[in-house]
Amino acid sequence: MDGAFDLMHYGHMNAFRLGRSLGTHLVVGVNSDESITECKGAPLMNDQERLTMVSSCKFVDEVVPGCPYIMTPEYLEYVIDKYKIDMVVHGDDPCIVDGKDVYASAKAAGKYCSIPRTEGVSTTDIVGRMLLMTKEHHMHQLDSESSGSRNSGSNNNQNDPSDKDNNNLLGRQSKFLTTSRMLKLFSSDLKAPVPGMKVVYIDGSWDMFHPGHVSLLKIAKQRGDFLIVGVHGDTVVNRVLGMNLPLMNLHERVLSVLGCRYVDDVLIDAPYEITQVMLSYLDISEVLESPDTGYGAASSNESCDRYRHVPQEARYQCPKNPCTFSLQNILQRIRRNQDQFQSRFERKMNAERQFFEIKHSSDNGHINGS
Ligand code: CTP
């Protein structure tokens, strides 16, 4: 399977999961910045960032960097020969450049197979949520936060008449239907910790799962044998971060964390304040404290030390995350080219709408695959 995987999300992870279920080994080609720019406009994340995200997904066995967006017969021959590929997989959405099917060569060679595209999420949809965040009145808050005066922990937009989008939690915009089956499919490889294992816990918002999160979870996993990741609920995240965050709702954030290869279990809607009952029930022997789990300086404004019930010897202060990537980076990139992203967003959203209307008016057996 190949693709751009820009702002990689759980829809891409589900595509990997489905692709892998068709065989025994999934090789994922990541399109180069250059070829994406040429064929559909510059990506928001660079080669390295997109490669990091794809490699971190537990459904991916091998990653090929620098893939061309258009699968030429020569490239098809090269990947078949080098990676012993039996089949090329792509979502069932059309992939056309200059009127030509990007996968024509694979189809002609009888090596092509499609999977149902995961409905309700796309890079375009996430960019749309970010574009709303970059609206002036939200941006004003962002600016004051970067200059040090973070929100004091209240949802500033909740009763703010200037919040014209009436859109206090961006995650509420999600069109994704989270079924228990999907959660199960993302969790099917998870096993209980065995006695004697060191169980480590880390929590956070994990909003718009990104390379900074992956780097931190890798560090966390190295602290023990079994990593439980707490994902805070939408109201908790909004209380701490303010604006109209989170960008992704709880279910979406849970799926992204579940798809990460360093994660052994997820505590859904984790308590903000870690309790002793929780430590004992989940057999947690170490709690990682990190300023990099999405809250940064905001959490230090909360009135209590949320780790205060954790015994001193079980508290571990994470070293500085070597990856400094944050949601703010992406917002800044969008902000720099606001008009360009806005028109690209409108164009792609229309195309996506048309695709789904056609798809649902004709056949339609499956949603999000099995
Ligand atoms: N994909 C999917 N479900 C989604 C999004 C993407 O199954 N919700 C699949 C695509 O069909 C493709 C692969 O993921 O096989 C890589 O997609 P990508 O190249 O990133 O491009 P897009 O399809 O445009 O993804 P998006 O709409 O998210 O930009």
PDB file of C-alpha atoms in Angstrom, residues 208-321:
ATOM      1  CA  MET A 208      -4.113  14.930  16.496  1.00  0.00           C
ATOM      2  CA  PHE A 209      -1.686  12.075  17.184  1.00  0.00           C
ATOM      3  CA  HIS A 210       1.690  13.286  15.907  1.00  0.00           C
ATOM      4  CA  PRO A 211       5.469  12.551  15.896  1.00  0.00           C
ATOM      5  CA  GLY A 212       5.941  14.189  19.333  1.00  0.00           C
ATOM      6  CA  HIS A 213       3.451  11.723  20.836  1.00  0.00           C
ATOM      7  CA  VAL A 214       5.107   8.763  19.099  1.00  0.00           C
ATOM      8  CA  SER A 215       8.515   9.766  20.417  1.00  0.00           C
ATOM      9  CA  LEU A 216       7.175  10.111  23.966  1.00  0.00           C
ATOM     10  CA  LEU A 217       5.355   6.770  23.873  1.00  0.00           C
ATOM     11  CA  LYS A 218       8.539   5.110  22.660  1.00  0.00           C
ATOM     12  CA  ILE A 219      10.397   6.523  25.682  1.00  0.00           C
ATOM     13  CA  ALA A 220       7.528   5.440  27.958  1.00  0.00           C
ATOM     14  CA  LYS A 221       7.525   1.896  26.603  1.00  0.00           C
ATOM     15  CA  GLN A 222      11.258   1.604  27.279  1.00  0.00           C
ATOM     16  CA  ARG A 223      10.590   2.256  31.004  1.00  0.00           C
ATOM     17  CA  GLY A 224       8.875  -1.094  31.506  1.00  0.00           C
ATOM     18  CA  ASP A 225       7.320  -4.194  29.995  1.00  0.00           C
ATOM     19  CA  PHE A 226       3.720  -3.117  29.597  1.00  0.00           C
ATOM     20  CA  LEU A 227       2.550   0.389  28.705  1.00  0.00           C
ATOM     21  CA  ILE A 228      -0.931   1.616  29.592  1.00  0.00           C
ATOM     22  CA  VAL A 229      -1.850   4.950  28.032  1.00  0.00           C
ATOM     23  CA  GLY A 230      -4.569   7.097  29.606  1.00  0.00           C
ATOM     24  CA  VAL A 231      -6.633   9.187  27.189  1.00  0.00           C
ATOM     25  CA  HIS A 232      -8.504  12.065  28.834  1.00  0.00           C
ATOM     26  CA  GLY A 233     -12.106  12.862  27.969  1.00  0.00           C
ATOM     27  CA  ASP A 234     -13.085  15.833  25.813  1.00  0.00           C
ATOM     28  CA  THR A 235     -14.283  18.024  28.668  1.00  0.00           C
ATOM     29  CA  VAL A 236     -11.083  17.414  30.644  1.00  0.00           C
ATOM     30  CA  VAL A 237      -8.917  18.323  27.651  1.00  0.00           C
ATOM     31  CA  ASN A 238     -11.015  21.394  26.973  1.00  0.00           C
ATOM     32  CA  ARG A 239     -10.881  22.478  30.612  1.00  0.00           C
ATOM     33  CA  VAL A 240      -7.082  22.360  30.563  1.00  0.00           C
ATOM     34  CA  LEU A 241      -6.364  23.564  27.039  1.00  0.00           C
ATOM     35  CA  GLY A 242      -9.319  25.871  26.432  1.00  0.00           C
ATOM     36  CA  MET A 243      -9.992  27.326  22.959  1.00  0.00           C
ATOM     37  CA  ASN A 244     -12.119  24.836  21.067  1.00  0.00           C
ATOM     38  CA  LEU A 245      -9.809  21.902  21.654  1.00  0.00           C
ATOM     39  CA  PRO A 246      -9.661  18.943  21.425  1.00  0.00           C
ATOM     40  CA  LEU A 247      -9.528  18.733  17.682  1.00  0.00           C
ATOM     41  CA  MET A 248     -10.324  15.019  17.704  1.00  0.00           C
ATOM     42  CA  ASN A 249     -12.924  13.564  20.045  1.00  0.00           C
ATOM     43  CA  LEU A 250     -12.205  10.928  22.678  1.00  0.00           C
ATOM     44  CA  HIS A 251     -13.033   7.953  20.452  1.00  0.00           C
ATOM     45  CA  GLU A 252     -10.866   9.254  17.637  1.00  0.00           C
ATOM     46  CA  ARG A 253      -7.957   9.880  20.002  1.00  0.00           C
ATOM     47  CA  VAL A 254      -8.353   6.413  21.536  1.00  0.00           C
ATOM     48  CA  LEU A 255      -8.171   4.737  18.113  1.00  0.00           C
ATOM     49  CA  SER A 256      -5.010   6.663  17.184  1.00  0.00           C
ATOM     50  CA  VAL A 257      -3.307   5.670  20.442  1.00  0.00           C
ATOM     51  CA  LEU A 258      -4.459   2.059  20.048  1.00  0.00           C
ATOM     52  CA  GLY A 259      -2.865   1.974  16.607  1.00  0.00           C
ATOM     53  CA  CYS A 260       0.557   2.860  17.997  1.00  0.00           C
ATOM     54  CA  ARG A 261       2.983  -0.032  18.248  1.00  0.00           C
ATOM     55  CA  TYR A 262       4.363   1.017  21.672  1.00  0.00           C
ATOM     56  CA  VAL A 263       0.982   0.843  23.400  1.00  0.00           C
ATOM     57  CA  ASP A 264      -0.171  -2.283  25.275  1.00  0.00           C
ATOM     58  CA  ASP A 265      -3.483  -1.001  26.601  1.00  0.00           C
ATOM     59  CA  VAL A 266      -5.526   2.201  26.723  1.00  0.00           C
ATOM     60  CA  LEU A 267      -7.426   3.647  29.656  1.00  0.00           C
ATOM     61  CA  ILE A 268     -10.392   5.380  28.024  1.00  0.00           C
ATOM     62  CA  ASP A 269     -11.600   8.646  29.590  1.00  0.00           C
ATOM     63  CA  ALA A 270      -8.776   8.385  32.128  1.00  0.00           C
ATOM     64  CA  PRO A 271      -9.157  10.307  35.383  1.00  0.00           C
ATOM     65  CA  TYR A 272      -7.196  13.550  35.296  1.00  0.00           C
ATOM     66  CA  GLU A 273      -6.110  13.003  38.868  1.00  0.00           C
ATOM     67  CA  ILE A 274      -4.426   9.656  39.276  1.00  0.00           C
ATOM     68  CA  THR A 275      -5.930   7.700  42.156  1.00  0.00           C
ATOM     69  CA  GLN A 276      -4.491   4.946  44.290  1.00  0.00           C
ATOM     70  CA  VAL A 277      -7.384   2.642  43.369  1.00  0.00           C
ATOM     71  CA  MET A 278      -6.479   3.083  39.732  1.00  0.00           C
ATOM     72  CA  LEU A 279      -2.810   2.236  40.375  1.00  0.00           C
ATOM     73  CA  SER A 280      -3.732  -0.862  42.301  1.00  0.00           C
ATOM     74  CA  TYR A 281      -6.509  -2.015  39.942  1.00  0.00           C
ATOM     75  CA  LEU A 282      -4.307  -1.707  36.864  1.00  0.00           C
ATOM     76  CA  ASP A 283      -1.200  -2.953  38.688  1.00  0.00           C
ATOM     77  CA  ILE A 284       0.731   0.163  37.676  1.00  0.00           C
ATOM     78  CA  SER A 285       4.206   0.377  39.168  1.00  0.00           C
ATOM     79  CA  GLU A 286       5.421   3.562  37.505  1.00  0.00           C
ATOM     80  CA  VAL A 287       3.651   6.737  36.423  1.00  0.00           C
ATOM     81  CA  LEU A 288       5.402   8.911  33.892  1.00  0.00           C
ATOM     82  CA  GLU A 289       5.044  12.634  34.302  1.00  0.00           C
ATOM     83  CA  SER A 290       5.691  14.578  31.198  1.00  0.00           C
ATOM     84  CA  PRO A 291       5.058  18.138  30.151  1.00  0.00           C
ATOM     85  CA  ASP A 292       4.841  16.871  26.574  1.00  0.00           C
ATOM     86  CA  THR A 293       1.563  14.945  26.638  1.00  0.00           C
ATOM     87  CA  GLY A 294      -0.355  17.765  25.045  1.00  0.00           C
ATOM     88  CA  TYR A 295      -0.845  20.077  27.987  1.00  0.00           C
ATOM     89  CA  GLY A 296       2.552  21.731  28.287  1.00  0.00           C
ATOM     90  CA  ALA A 297       2.545  24.665  30.673  1.00  0.00           C
ATOM     91  CA  ALA A 298      -1.284  24.667  30.783  1.00  0.00           C
ATOM     92  CA  SER A 299      -1.408  21.822  33.305  1.00  0.00           C
ATOM     93  CA  SER A 300       0.848  23.670  35.733  1.00  0.00           C
ATOM     94  CA  ASN A 301      -1.934  26.247  36.021  1.00  0.00           C
ATOM     95  CA  GLU A 302      -4.295  23.642  37.423  1.00  0.00           C
ATOM     96  CA  SER A 303      -4.668  24.122  41.138  1.00  0.00           C
ATOM     97  CA  CYS A 304      -3.654  20.629  42.277  1.00  0.00           C
ATOM     98  CA  ASP A 305      -0.772  18.293  41.562  1.00  0.00           C
ATOM     99  CA  ARG A 306      -2.669  15.557  39.755  1.00  0.00           C
ATOM    100  CA  TYR A 307       0.037  13.026  40.591  1.00  0.00           C
ATOM    101  CA  ARG A 308      -0.110  13.679  44.339  1.00  0.00           C
ATOM    102  CA  HIS A 309      -1.629  10.271  45.205  1.00  0.00           C
ATOM    103  CA  VAL A 310       1.155   8.434  43.396  1.00  0.00           C
ATOM    104  CA  PRO A 311       3.866   7.250  45.833  1.00  0.00           C
ATOM    105  CA  GLN A 312       7.057   9.238  45.324  1.00  0.00           C
ATOM    106  CA  GLU A 313       9.056   6.129  44.292  1.00  0.00           C
ATOM    107  CA  ALA A 314       6.513   5.350  41.552  1.00  0.00           C
ATOM    108  CA  ARG A 315       6.718   8.824  39.972  1.00  0.00           C
ATOM    109  CA  TYR A 316       9.105   9.243  37.084  1.00  0.00           C
ATOM    110  CA  GLN A 317       9.865  12.590  35.507  1.00  0.00           C
ATOM    111  CA  CYS A 318      10.267  12.020  31.777  1.00  0.00           C
ATOM    112  CA  PRO A 319      13.381  13.477  30.193  1.00  0.00           C
ATOM    113  CA  LYS A 320      12.799  16.213  27.640  1.00  0.00           C
ATOM    114  CA  ASN A 321      11.207  14.743  24.550  1.00  0.00           C
TER     115      ASN A 321
END
